[in-house]
PDB file of C-alpha atoms in Angstrom:
ATOM      1  CA  MET X   1     -22.513  20.546  47.664  1.00  0.00           C
ATOM      2  CA  GLY X   2     -26.080  21.746  48.141  1.00  0.00           C
ATOM      3  CA  PRO X   3     -27.797  24.299  45.898  1.00  0.00           C
ATOM      4  CA  ALA X   4     -26.753  27.284  48.012  1.00  0.00           C
ATOM      5  CA  GLU X   5     -23.137  26.089  48.123  1.00  0.00           C
ATOM      6  CA  LEU X   6     -23.132  25.478  44.374  1.00  0.00           C
ATOM      7  CA  VAL X   7     -24.490  28.944  43.639  1.00  0.00           C
ATOM      8  CA  GLN X   8     -21.982  30.566  45.977  1.00  0.00           C
ATOM      9  CA  ALA X   9     -19.084  28.532  44.569  1.00  0.00           C
ATOM     10  CA  ALA X  10     -20.091  29.482  41.030  1.00  0.00           C
ATOM     11  CA  ALA X  11     -20.251  33.156  41.991  1.00  0.00           C
ATOM     12  CA  MET X  12     -16.855  33.066  43.678  1.00  0.00           C
ATOM     13  CA  ALA X  13     -15.340  31.226  40.725  1.00  0.00           C
ATOM     14  CA  ARG X  14     -16.785  33.791  38.333  1.00  0.00           C
ATOM     15  CA  ARG X  15     -15.276  36.637  40.369  1.00  0.00           C
ATOM     16  CA  PHE X  16     -11.871  34.924  40.558  1.00  0.00           C
ATOM     17  CA  TYR X  17     -11.416  33.376  37.110  1.00  0.00           C
ATOM     18  CA  LEU X  18     -13.422  35.686  34.864  1.00  0.00           C
ATOM     19  CA  GLU X  19     -13.437  39.057  36.635  1.00  0.00           C
ATOM     20  CA  GLY X  20      -9.895  38.826  38.008  1.00  0.00           C
ATOM     21  CA  LYS X  21     -10.774  39.692  41.600  1.00  0.00           C
ATOM     22  CA  SER X  22      -8.441  38.613  44.408  1.00  0.00           C
ATOM     23  CA  LYS X  23      -9.394  36.115  47.093  1.00  0.00           C
ATOM     24  CA  ILE X  24      -9.332  38.926  49.658  1.00  0.00           C
ATOM     25  CA  GLN X  25     -11.786  40.997  47.601  1.00  0.00           C
ATOM     26  CA  ILE X  26     -14.090  37.988  47.196  1.00  0.00           C
ATOM     27  CA  ALA X  27     -13.889  37.236  50.928  1.00  0.00           C
ATOM     28  CA  GLU X  28     -14.927  40.804  51.756  1.00  0.00           C
ATOM     29  CA  GLU X  29     -17.849  40.668  49.315  1.00  0.00           C
ATOM     30  CA  PHE X  30     -19.230  37.384  50.689  1.00  0.00           C
ATOM     31  CA  GLY X  31     -18.339  38.006  54.343  1.00  0.00           C
ATOM     32  CA  VAL X  32     -16.074  34.968  54.724  1.00  0.00           C
ATOM     33  CA  SER X  33     -12.357  34.431  55.237  1.00  0.00           C
ATOM     34  CA  ARG X  34      -9.957  34.283  52.303  1.00  0.00           C
ATOM     35  CA  PHE X  35      -9.125  30.733  53.413  1.00  0.00           C
ATOM     36  CA  LYS X  36     -12.787  29.803  52.932  1.00  0.00           C
ATOM     37  CA  VAL X  37     -12.651  31.325  49.444  1.00  0.00           C
ATOM     38  CA  ALA X  38      -9.549  29.258  48.645  1.00  0.00           C
ATOM     39  CA  ARG X  39     -11.270  26.058  49.817  1.00  0.00           C
ATOM     40  CA  VAL X  40     -14.393  26.820  47.777  1.00  0.00           C
ATOM     41  CA  LEU X  41     -12.354  27.477  44.619  1.00  0.00           C
ATOM     42  CA  GLU X  42     -10.409  24.261  45.133  1.00  0.00           C
ATOM     43  CA  THR X  43     -13.638  22.308  45.619  1.00  0.00           C
ATOM     44  CA  ALA X  44     -15.123  23.909  42.510  1.00  0.00           C
ATOM     45  CA  LEU X  45     -12.209  22.497  40.498  1.00  0.00           C
ATOM     46  CA  GLU X  46     -12.473  19.063  42.114  1.00  0.00           C
ATOM     47  CA  ARG X  47     -16.245  18.857  41.492  1.00  0.00           C
ATOM     48  CA  ASP X  48     -15.828  19.938  37.844  1.00  0.00           C
ATOM     49  CA  LEU X  49     -17.832  23.106  38.494  1.00  0.00           C
ATOM     50  CA  VAL X  50     -14.875  24.976  36.972  1.00  0.00           C
ATOM     51  CA  ARG X  51     -12.864  23.686  34.031  1.00  0.00           C
ATOM     52  CA  ILE X  52      -9.531  25.236  33.162  1.00  0.00           C
ATOM     53  CA  GLU X  53      -8.512  24.750  29.557  1.00  0.00           C
ATOM     54  CA  ILE X  54      -5.136  25.791  28.191  1.00  0.00           C
ATOM     55  CA  ARG X  55      -5.395  26.525  24.496  1.00  0.00           C
ATOM     56  CA  VAL X  56      -2.714  27.484  21.999  1.00  0.00           C
ATOM     57  CA  PRO X  57      -3.046  27.743  18.206  1.00  0.00           C
ATOM     58  CA  ALA X  58      -3.476  24.320  16.642  1.00  0.00           C
ATOM     59  CA  GLU X  59      -0.130  24.448  14.823  1.00  0.00           C
ATOM     60  CA  LEU X  60       1.844  24.882  18.066  1.00  0.00           C
ATOM     61  CA  ASP X  61       2.685  21.891  20.261  1.00  0.00           C
ATOM     62  CA  ALA X  62       2.937  23.342  23.769  1.00  0.00           C
ATOM     63  CA  GLU X  63       3.818  20.046  25.482  1.00  0.00           C
ATOM     64  CA  ARG X  64       6.726  19.244  23.168  1.00  0.00           C
ATOM     65  CA  SER X  65       7.869  22.868  23.298  1.00  0.00           C
ATOM     66  CA  ASP X  66       8.128  22.865  27.080  1.00  0.00           C
ATOM     67  CA  ALA X  67       9.795  19.443  27.189  1.00  0.00           C
ATOM     68  CA  LEU X  68      12.383  20.469  24.593  1.00  0.00           C
ATOM     69  CA  ARG X  69      13.119  23.730  26.386  1.00  0.00           C
ATOM     70  CA  ALA X  70      13.726  21.874  29.636  1.00  0.00           C
ATOM     71  CA  ARG X  71      15.859  19.114  28.094  1.00  0.00           C
ATOM     72  CA  TYR X  72      18.332  21.483  26.449  1.00  0.00           C
ATOM     73  CA  GLY X  73      18.071  24.335  28.934  1.00  0.00           C
ATOM     74  CA  LEU X  74      16.895  26.744  26.246  1.00  0.00           C
ATOM     75  CA  ARG X  75      15.392  30.151  26.874  1.00  0.00           C
ATOM     76  CA  HIS X  76      12.641  29.535  24.306  1.00  0.00           C
ATOM     77  CA  ALA X  77      11.615  26.444  22.347  1.00  0.00           C
ATOM     78  CA  VAL X  78       8.691  26.593  19.946  1.00  0.00           C
ATOM     79  CA  VAL X  79       7.590  23.352  18.273  1.00  0.00           C
ATOM     80  CA  VAL X  80       5.317  23.523  15.244  1.00  0.00           C
ATOM     81  CA  GLU X  81       3.286  20.656  13.837  1.00  0.00           C
ATOM     82  CA  SER X  82       5.112  19.033  10.901  1.00  0.00           C
ATOM     83  CA  PRO X  83       3.187  19.147   7.619  1.00  0.00           C
ATOM     84  CA  ALA X  84       1.806  15.635   7.070  1.00  0.00           C
ATOM     85  CA  GLU X  85       2.671  15.716   3.381  1.00  0.00           C
ATOM     86  CA  ALA X  86       6.276  16.806   3.943  1.00  0.00           C
ATOM     87  CA  GLU X  87       7.633  14.880   6.918  1.00  0.00           C
ATOM     88  CA  GLU X  88      11.053  14.451   5.352  1.00  0.00           C
ATOM     89  CA  THR X  89      11.320  18.030   4.118  1.00  0.00           C
ATOM     90  CA  PRO X  90      13.860  20.058   6.092  1.00  0.00           C
ATOM     91  CA  ASP X  91      12.788  23.455   7.417  1.00  0.00           C
ATOM     92  CA  PRO X  92       9.101  23.600   6.443  1.00  0.00           C
ATOM     93  CA  GLU X  93       8.091  27.145   5.491  1.00  0.00           C
ATOM     94  CA  ASN X  94       5.721  27.477   8.444  1.00  0.00           C
ATOM     95  CA  LEU X  95       8.772  27.524  10.745  1.00  0.00           C
ATOM     96  CA  GLY X  96       9.704  30.887   9.273  1.00  0.00           C
ATOM     97  CA  GLU X  97       6.238  32.262   9.955  1.00  0.00           C
ATOM     98  CA  VAL X  98       6.375  31.224  13.614  1.00  0.00           C
ATOM     99  CA  ALA X  99       9.941  32.511  13.951  1.00  0.00           C
ATOM    100  CA  ALA X 100       8.802  35.889  12.587  1.00  0.00           C
ATOM    101  CA  ASP X 101       6.207  36.102  15.366  1.00  0.00           C
ATOM    102  CA  LEU X 102       8.834  35.075  17.942  1.00  0.00           C
ATOM    103  CA  LEU X 103      11.233  37.804  16.781  1.00  0.00           C
ATOM    104  CA  GLY X 104       8.394  40.277  17.171  1.00  0.00           C
ATOM    105  CA  GLU X 105       8.385  39.320  20.861  1.00  0.00           C
ATOM    106  CA  LEU X 106      12.152  39.174  21.417  1.00  0.00           C
ATOM    107  CA  VAL X 107      13.404  42.296  19.642  1.00  0.00           C
ATOM    108  CA  ASP X 108      13.192  45.577  21.560  1.00  0.00           C
ATOM    109  CA  GLU X 109      13.564  49.117  20.312  1.00  0.00           C
ATOM    110  CA  GLY X 110      17.225  49.982  19.774  1.00  0.00           C
ATOM    111  CA  ASP X 111      18.358  46.362  19.399  1.00  0.00           C
ATOM    112  CA  VAL X 112      20.680  45.181  16.650  1.00  0.00           C
ATOM    113  CA  LEU X 113      19.200  42.187  14.821  1.00  0.00           C
ATOM    114  CA  GLY X 114      21.592  39.847  13.004  1.00  0.00           C
ATOM    115  CA  LEU X 115      20.436  37.543  10.202  1.00  0.00           C
ATOM    116  CA  ALA X 116      22.568  34.684   8.875  1.00  0.00           C
ATOM    117  CA  TRP X 117      22.119  33.035   5.476  1.00  0.00           C
ATOM    118  CA  GLY X 118      19.597  30.207   5.304  1.00  0.00           C
ATOM    119  CA  ARG X 119      16.334  29.236   3.644  1.00  0.00           C
ATOM    120  CA  SER X 120      14.551  29.343   6.984  1.00  0.00           C
ATOM    121  CA  THR X 121      15.752  32.869   7.797  1.00  0.00           C
ATOM    122  CA  ILE X 122      14.694  34.024   4.336  1.00  0.00           C
ATOM    123  CA  HIS X 123      11.207  32.569   4.940  1.00  0.00           C
ATOM    124  CA  MET X 124      11.181  34.243   8.356  1.00  0.00           C
ATOM    125  CA  ALA X 125      12.050  37.676   6.929  1.00  0.00           C
ATOM    126  CA  ALA X 126       9.359  37.349   4.260  1.00  0.00           C
ATOM    127  CA  ALA X 127       6.773  36.665   6.980  1.00  0.00           C
ATOM    128  CA  LEU X 128       7.747  39.604   9.222  1.00  0.00           C
ATOM    129  CA  ASP X 129       4.973  42.123   9.754  1.00  0.00           C
ATOM    130  CA  ARG X 130       6.083  43.815  12.965  1.00  0.00           C
ATOM    131  CA  LEU X 131       9.387  44.761  14.562  1.00  0.00           C
ATOM    132  CA  PRO X 132      10.242  47.645  16.858  1.00  0.00           C
ATOM    133  CA  PRO X 133      12.754  50.191  15.504  1.00  0.00           C
ATOM    134  CA  CYS X 134      16.110  48.425  15.275  1.00  0.00           C
ATOM    135  CA  THR X 135      19.224  48.031  13.140  1.00  0.00           C
ATOM    136  CA  VAL X 136      19.498  44.915  10.977  1.00  0.00           C
ATOM    137  CA  VAL X 137      22.856  43.430   9.961  1.00  0.00           C
ATOM    138  CA  GLN X 138      23.739  40.474   7.760  1.00  0.00           C
ATOM    139  CA  LEU X 139      25.931  37.941   9.605  1.00  0.00           C
ATOM    140  CA  THR X 140      27.180  35.875   6.656  1.00  0.00           C
ATOM    141  CA  GLY X 141      27.918  36.190   2.990  1.00  0.00           C
ATOM    142  CA  VAL X 142      25.473  34.712   0.506  1.00  0.00           C
ATOM    143  CA  TYR X 143      25.271  31.235  -0.964  1.00  0.00           C
ATOM    144  CA  ASP X 144      25.514  32.636  -4.478  1.00  0.00           C
ATOM    145  CA  ALA X 145      26.272  36.295  -5.134  1.00  0.00           C
ATOM    146  CA  GLY X 146      23.999  36.081  -8.184  1.00  0.00           C
ATOM    147  CA  THR X 147      20.982  35.333  -5.952  1.00  0.00           C
ATOM    148  CA  ALA X 148      21.706  38.025  -3.358  1.00  0.00           C
ATOM    149  CA  GLU X 149      18.624  40.058  -4.216  1.00  0.00           C
ATOM    150  CA  ARG X 150      16.402  37.008  -3.569  1.00  0.00           C
ATOM    151  CA  GLY X 151      18.288  35.724  -0.542  1.00  0.00           C
ATOM    152  CA  SER X 152      19.882  37.009   2.638  1.00  0.00           C
ATOM    153  CA  VAL X 153      20.474  40.535   1.315  1.00  0.00           C
ATOM    154  CA  GLU X 154      16.775  40.885   0.596  1.00  0.00           C
ATOM    155  CA  ALA X 155      15.981  39.354   4.004  1.00  0.00           C
ATOM    156  CA  VAL X 156      18.051  42.041   5.722  1.00  0.00           C
ATOM    157  CA  ARG X 157      16.410  44.770   3.667  1.00  0.00           C
ATOM    158  CA  ARG X 158      12.952  43.380   4.380  1.00  0.00           C
ATOM    159  CA  ALA X 159      13.532  43.194   8.150  1.00  0.00           C
ATOM    160  CA  ALA X 160      14.967  46.723   8.219  1.00  0.00           C
ATOM    161  CA  GLN X 161      11.987  48.006   6.238  1.00  0.00           C
ATOM    162  CA  VAL X 162       9.537  46.469   8.719  1.00  0.00           C
ATOM    163  CA  ALA X 163      11.535  47.857  11.651  1.00  0.00           C
ATOM    164  CA  GLY X 164      12.122  51.253  10.077  1.00  0.00           C
ATOM    165  CA  GLY X 165      15.825  50.930  10.899  1.00  0.00           C
ATOM    166  CA  ASP X 166      19.182  50.855   9.143  1.00  0.00           C
ATOM    167  CA  ALA X 167      20.198  47.856   7.029  1.00  0.00           C
ATOM    168  CA  HIS X 168      23.755  46.570   6.707  1.00  0.00           C
ATOM    169  CA  PRO X 169      23.807  43.868   3.993  1.00  0.00           C
ATOM    170  CA  ILE X 170      26.876  41.992   2.760  1.00  0.00           C
ATOM    171  CA  TYR X 171      27.289  41.761  -1.004  1.00  0.00           C
ATOM    172  CA  ALA X 172      29.807  38.923  -1.025  1.00  0.00           C
ATOM    173  CA  PRO X 173      29.830  35.114  -1.276  1.00  0.00           C
ATOM    174  CA  MET X 174      29.935  33.163   1.948  1.00  0.00           C
ATOM    175  CA  LEU X 175      32.784  30.904   0.806  1.00  0.00           C
ATOM    176  CA  LEU X 176      35.895  32.154  -0.995  1.00  0.00           C
ATOM    177  CA  PRO X 177      38.641  30.164  -2.771  1.00  0.00           C
ATOM    178  CA  ASP X 178      41.275  30.951  -0.124  1.00  0.00           C
ATOM    179  CA  ALA X 179      41.891  32.832   3.126  1.00  0.00           C
ATOM    180  CA  ALA X 180      43.681  35.741   1.418  1.00  0.00           C
ATOM    181  CA  THR X 181      40.694  36.522  -0.812  1.00  0.00           C
ATOM    182  CA  ALA X 182      38.341  36.346   2.181  1.00  0.00           C
ATOM    183  CA  ALA X 183      40.570  38.687   4.195  1.00  0.00           C
ATOM    184  CA  ALA X 184      40.673  41.189   1.334  1.00  0.00           C
ATOM    185  CA  LEU X 185      36.900  41.203   1.048  1.00  0.00           C
ATOM    186  CA  ARG X 186      36.460  41.720   4.789  1.00  0.00           C
ATOM    187  CA  ASN X 187      38.436  44.946   4.463  1.00  0.00           C
ATOM    188  CA  GLN X 188      36.186  46.382   1.773  1.00  0.00           C
ATOM    189  CA  THR X 189      34.239  49.384   3.056  1.00  0.00           C
ATOM    190  CA  GLY X 190      30.680  48.032   2.894  1.00  0.00           C
ATOM    191  CA  ILE X 191      31.587  44.609   4.302  1.00  0.00           C
ATOM    192  CA  ALA X 192      33.816  46.103   7.002  1.00  0.00           C
ATOM    193  CA  ARG X 193      30.936  48.361   8.068  1.00  0.00           C
ATOM    194  CA  ALA X 194      28.671  45.337   8.518  1.00  0.00           C
ATOM    195  CA  PHE X 195      31.396  43.498  10.459  1.00  0.00           C
ATOM    196  CA  GLU X 196      31.695  46.445  12.839  1.00  0.00           C
ATOM    197  CA  HIS X 197      28.135  45.738  13.977  1.00  0.00           C
ATOM    198  CA  PHE X 198      28.737  42.070  14.839  1.00  0.00           C
ATOM    199  CA  ASP X 199      29.795  42.835  18.409  1.00  0.00           C
ATOM    200  CA  LYS X 200      26.689  45.003  18.855  1.00  0.00           C
ATOM    201  CA  VAL X 201      24.164  42.343  17.847  1.00  0.00           C
ATOM    202  CA  THR X 202      21.638  41.635  20.621  1.00  0.00           C
ATOM    203  CA  VAL X 203      19.359  39.156  18.805  1.00  0.00           C
ATOM    204  CA  ALA X 204      20.503  36.819  16.021  1.00  0.00           C
ATOM    205  CA  CYS X 205      18.608  34.454  13.762  1.00  0.00           C
ATOM    206  CA  VAL X 206      20.487  31.486  12.267  1.00  0.00           C
ATOM    207  CA  SER X 207      19.871  28.303  10.289  1.00  0.00           C
ATOM    208  CA  ILE X 208      21.281  24.802  10.833  1.00  0.00           C
ATOM    209  CA  GLY X 209      22.437  22.408   8.127  1.00  0.00           C
ATOM    210  CA  SER X 210      23.115  18.672   8.144  1.00  0.00           C
ATOM    211  CA  TRP X 211      26.301  17.496   6.479  1.00  0.00           C
ATOM    212  CA  GLU X 212      24.637  16.126   3.377  1.00  0.00           C
ATOM    213  CA  PRO X 213      23.663  17.380  -0.084  1.00  0.00           C
ATOM    214  CA  GLY X 214      20.821  19.851  -0.243  1.00  0.00           C
ATOM    215  CA  ILE X 215      20.633  20.359   3.525  1.00  0.00           C
ATOM    216  CA  SER X 216      23.868  22.280   4.085  1.00  0.00           C
ATOM    217  CA  THR X 217      24.767  25.320   2.043  1.00  0.00           C
ATOM    218  CA  VAL X 218      28.442  24.968   2.878  1.00  0.00           C
ATOM    219  CA  HIS X 219      28.469  21.258   2.004  1.00  0.00           C
ATOM    220  CA  ASP X 220      27.080  22.064  -1.445  1.00  0.00           C
ATOM    221  CA  MET X 221      29.685  24.773  -2.078  1.00  0.00           C
ATOM    222  CA  LEU X 222      32.709  22.531  -1.418  1.00  0.00           C
ATOM    223  CA  SER X 223      34.493  20.124  -3.741  1.00  0.00           C
ATOM    224  CA  ASP X 224      34.142  16.360  -3.300  1.00  0.00           C
ATOM    225  CA  GLU X 225      37.661  16.217  -1.860  1.00  0.00           C
ATOM    226  CA  GLU X 226      36.918  18.956   0.676  1.00  0.00           C
ATOM    227  CA  ARG X 227      33.659  17.293   1.713  1.00  0.00           C
ATOM    228  CA  ALA X 228      35.463  14.021   2.311  1.00  0.00           C
ATOM    229  CA  HIS X 229      38.137  15.812   4.353  1.00  0.00           C
ATOM    230  CA  TYR X 230      35.659  17.473   6.702  1.00  0.00           C
ATOM    231  CA  ALA X 231      33.572  14.299   6.930  1.00  0.00           C
ATOM    232  CA  SER X 232      36.702  12.516   8.144  1.00  0.00           C
ATOM    233  CA  LEU X 233      36.859  15.021  11.015  1.00  0.00           C
ATOM    234  CA  GLY X 234      33.430  13.863  12.152  1.00  0.00           C
ATOM    235  CA  VAL X 235      31.395  16.865  11.064  1.00  0.00           C
ATOM    236  CA  ALA X 236      27.697  16.370  11.826  1.00  0.00           C
ATOM    237  CA  ALA X 237      26.303  19.866  11.451  1.00  0.00           C
ATOM    238  CA  GLU X 238      26.943  23.304  10.011  1.00  0.00           C
ATOM    239  CA  MET X 239      25.768  26.704  11.155  1.00  0.00           C
ATOM    240  CA  SER X 240      26.886  29.973   9.580  1.00  0.00           C
ATOM    241  CA  ALA X 241      29.889  28.169   8.016  1.00  0.00           C
ATOM    242  CA  HIS X 242      30.992  26.752  11.381  1.00  0.00           C
ATOM    243  CA  LEU X 243      31.254  22.961  11.546  1.00  0.00           C
ATOM    244  CA  PHE X 244      30.369  20.787  14.562  1.00  0.00           C
ATOM    245  CA  ASP X 245      30.750  17.147  15.488  1.00  0.00           C
ATOM    246  CA  ALA X 246      27.968  15.174  17.173  1.00  0.00           C
ATOM    247  CA  GLU X 247      29.018  16.418  20.626  1.00  0.00           C
ATOM    248  CA  GLY X 248      28.835  20.066  19.618  1.00  0.00           C
ATOM    249  CA  ARG X 249      32.581  20.560  19.333  1.00  0.00           C
ATOM    250  CA  ARG X 250      33.813  22.731  16.487  1.00  0.00           C
ATOM    251  CA  VAL X 251      35.852  20.953  13.815  1.00  0.00           C
ATOM    252  CA  GLY X 252      37.452  22.087  10.560  1.00  0.00           C
ATOM    253  CA  ARG X 253      38.157  25.588  11.858  1.00  0.00           C
ATOM    254  CA  ASP X 254      40.334  26.333   8.862  1.00  0.00           C
ATOM    255  CA  LEU X 255      37.166  26.601   6.781  1.00  0.00           C
ATOM    256  CA  GLY X 256      36.191  29.760   8.644  1.00  0.00           C
ATOM    257  CA  GLU X 257      39.279  31.541   7.356  1.00  0.00           C
ATOM    258  CA  ARG X 258      37.833  31.272   3.839  1.00  0.00           C
ATOM    259  CA  CYS X 259      34.356  32.438   4.816  1.00  0.00           C
ATOM    260  CA  ILE X 260      32.576  35.747   5.209  1.00  0.00           C
ATOM    261  CA  THR X 261      30.762  35.048   8.463  1.00  0.00           C
ATOM    262  CA  VAL X 262      30.340  36.038  12.078  1.00  0.00           C
ATOM    263  CA  LYS X 263      32.844  34.325  14.392  1.00  0.00           C
ATOM    264  CA  ALA X 264      31.691  31.599  16.756  1.00  0.00           C
ATOM    265  CA  ASP X 265      32.918  33.561  19.779  1.00  0.00           C
ATOM    266  CA  GLN X 266      30.879  36.544  18.632  1.00  0.00           C
ATOM    267  CA  LEU X 267      27.778  34.363  18.363  1.00  0.00           C
ATOM    268  CA  ARG X 268      28.439  33.067  21.876  1.00  0.00           C
ATOM    269  CA  ARG X 269      28.386  36.624  23.231  1.00  0.00           C
ATOM    270  CA  ILE X 270      25.069  37.546  21.588  1.00  0.00           C
ATOM    271  CA  PRO X 271      22.374  37.513  24.318  1.00  0.00           C
ATOM    272  CA  GLU X 272      19.719  35.803  22.162  1.00  0.00           C
ATOM    273  CA  VAL X 273      20.536  33.452  19.273  1.00  0.00           C
ATOM    274  CA  VAL X 274      17.448  31.873  17.691  1.00  0.00           C
ATOM    275  CA  ALA X 275      17.974  28.832  15.458  1.00  0.00           C
ATOM    276  CA  ILE X 276      15.289  27.890  12.923  1.00  0.00           C
ATOM    277  CA  ALA X 277      15.544  24.285  11.765  1.00  0.00           C
ATOM    278  CA  GLY X 278      13.237  21.312  11.403  1.00  0.00           C
ATOM    279  CA  GLY X 279      12.565  18.011   9.719  1.00  0.00           C
ATOM    280  CA  GLN X 280      13.544  14.530  10.875  1.00  0.00           C
ATOM    281  CA  ARG X 281      16.636  14.511   8.645  1.00  0.00           C
ATOM    282  CA  LYS X 282      17.999  17.541  10.498  1.00  0.00           C
ATOM    283  CA  GLY X 283      17.491  16.063  13.976  1.00  0.00           C
ATOM    284  CA  PRO X 284      21.130  15.011  14.580  1.00  0.00           C
ATOM    285  CA  ALA X 285      22.449  18.329  13.243  1.00  0.00           C
ATOM    286  CA  ILE X 286      20.130  20.352  15.486  1.00  0.00           C
ATOM    287  CA  ASP X 287      21.199  18.267  18.480  1.00  0.00           C
ATOM    288  CA  ALA X 288      24.872  18.880  17.693  1.00  0.00           C
ATOM    289  CA  VAL X 289      24.456  22.659  17.396  1.00  0.00           C
ATOM    290  CA  LEU X 290      22.374  22.885  20.568  1.00  0.00           C
ATOM    291  CA  ARG X 291      25.193  21.113  22.412  1.00  0.00           C
ATOM    292  CA  SER X 292      27.670  23.747  21.185  1.00  0.00           C
ATOM    293  CA  GLY X 293      26.386  26.452  23.527  1.00  0.00           C
ATOM    294  CA  LEU X 294      25.954  28.938  20.686  1.00  0.00           C
ATOM    295  CA  VAL X 295      22.143  28.857  20.536  1.00  0.00           C
ATOM    296  CA  THR X 296      19.722  30.076  23.217  1.00  0.00           C
ATOM    297  CA  SER X 297      16.357  29.442  21.517  1.00  0.00           C
ATOM    298  CA  LEU X 298      14.939  27.114  18.868  1.00  0.00           C
ATOM    299  CA  VAL X 299      12.021  27.075  16.454  1.00  0.00           C
ATOM    300  CA  THR X 300      11.497  23.554  15.112  1.00  0.00           C
ATOM    301  CA  ASP X 301       8.817  21.023  14.197  1.00  0.00           C
ATOM    302  CA  THR X 302       7.414  17.872  15.759  1.00  0.00           C
ATOM    303  CA  SER X 303       9.485  15.545  13.526  1.00  0.00           C
ATOM    304  CA  ALA X 304      12.762  17.040  14.729  1.00  0.00           C
ATOM    305  CA  ALA X 305      11.512  17.464  18.304  1.00  0.00           C
ATOM    306  CA  ASP X 306      10.672  13.764  18.627  1.00  0.00           C
ATOM    307  CA  TYR X 307      14.226  12.902  17.600  1.00  0.00           C
ATOM    308  CA  LEU X 308      15.762  15.493  19.930  1.00  0.00           C
ATOM    309  CA  MET X 309      13.866  14.237  22.992  1.00  0.00           C
ATOM    310  CA  THR X 310      15.625  10.848  22.721  1.00  0.00           C
ATOM    311  CA  ALA X 311      19.009  11.934  21.301  1.00  0.00           C
ATOM    312  CA  GLY X 312      21.435  10.473  23.799  1.00  0.00           C
ATOM    313  CA  PRO X 313      22.178  11.849  27.279  1.00  0.00           C
ATOM    314  CA  ALA X 314      20.614  15.193  28.120  1.00  0.00           C
ATOM    315  CA  PRO X 315      23.136  17.963  27.422  1.00  0.00           C
ATOM    316  CA  LYS X 316      24.102  20.714  29.833  1.00  0.00           C
ATOM    317  CA  SER X 317      22.011  23.873  29.664  1.00  0.00           C
ATOM    318  CA  ALA X 318      22.508  25.852  26.479  1.00  0.00           C
ATOM    319  CA  LEU X 319      22.231  29.043  28.499  1.00  0.00           C
ATOM    320  CA  ASN X 320      25.597  28.617  30.202  1.00  0.00           C
ATOM    321  CA  ARG X 321      27.087  29.423  26.743  1.00  0.00           C
ATOM    322  CA  SER X 322      30.320  27.546  27.526  1.00  0.00           C
ATOM    323  CA  ASP X 323      32.522  26.228  24.742  1.00  0.00           C
ATOM    324  CA  PRO X 324      32.458  22.384  24.603  1.00  0.00           C
ATOM    325  CA  ASP X 325      35.999  22.530  23.175  1.00  0.00           C
ATOM    326  CA  GLY X 326      37.189  24.071  26.411  1.00  0.00           C
ATOM    327  CA  VAL X 327      39.190  26.698  24.536  1.00  0.00           C
TER     328      VAL X 327
END
């Protein structure tokens, strides 16, 4: 390209890329056809006269995010850089911060936001600084009723405060000694009121646990005998007190009868279910839950994402929301 061509190409590129003018507008200004404008812009890219750079915040990994979204057929996948000093730590706190920003995008005015128990959802609620007016409901009981004010109850209150909407917390343990006690609690006025909102939830935020100490709330609440029983059924993951094997099939359904939690079928009907989970140790559990069809979006880190990209055959799209049990 000669000097005149270079100057003209630079001017056209400036109009198109920086000023947002259409090719037709540029063609009219320079007295050429829009096809000539298209050729000049293409040449400007080929000759390095124009450089297009895609930039996202340093902590986000756009390439892994897009690859993970495509592999599992998710609506949204956001992969965050794993902290170098905590590669083996499940659910780094920065996942909650990114999830808070994602919820700010996903929740619309008038929605009903559901929050399940989990360290990552608690971190997410603490990081919230914007939400449109919406109702917030707790989807599970708490790990320990004595820590309710510092856990999921406070998360629900915090989210409702940011949104300026109603809060429906659940002041009850997640796991009860037997099904009769759980049924009685579900009928209590405050808990029943929260349960009435489950079928109205439009966006839910959940955590994922591996079936091992310290990484699954439910695992830690059970006796050694109960843990061994569910392990014998092939449990690989836990989400909101629902257990899954490695293929995403639900196992140990009797446990749900003892729990204060949203039903799996109710989760499946929620339009947007965002899971927050990360760390290499949680990789197999995240894979199992994604295969269940209960989750539509994921916030995770590079350690877990690297595992997920090579975790066996690619599953069917999570967005078809079908039950892998076939029931």
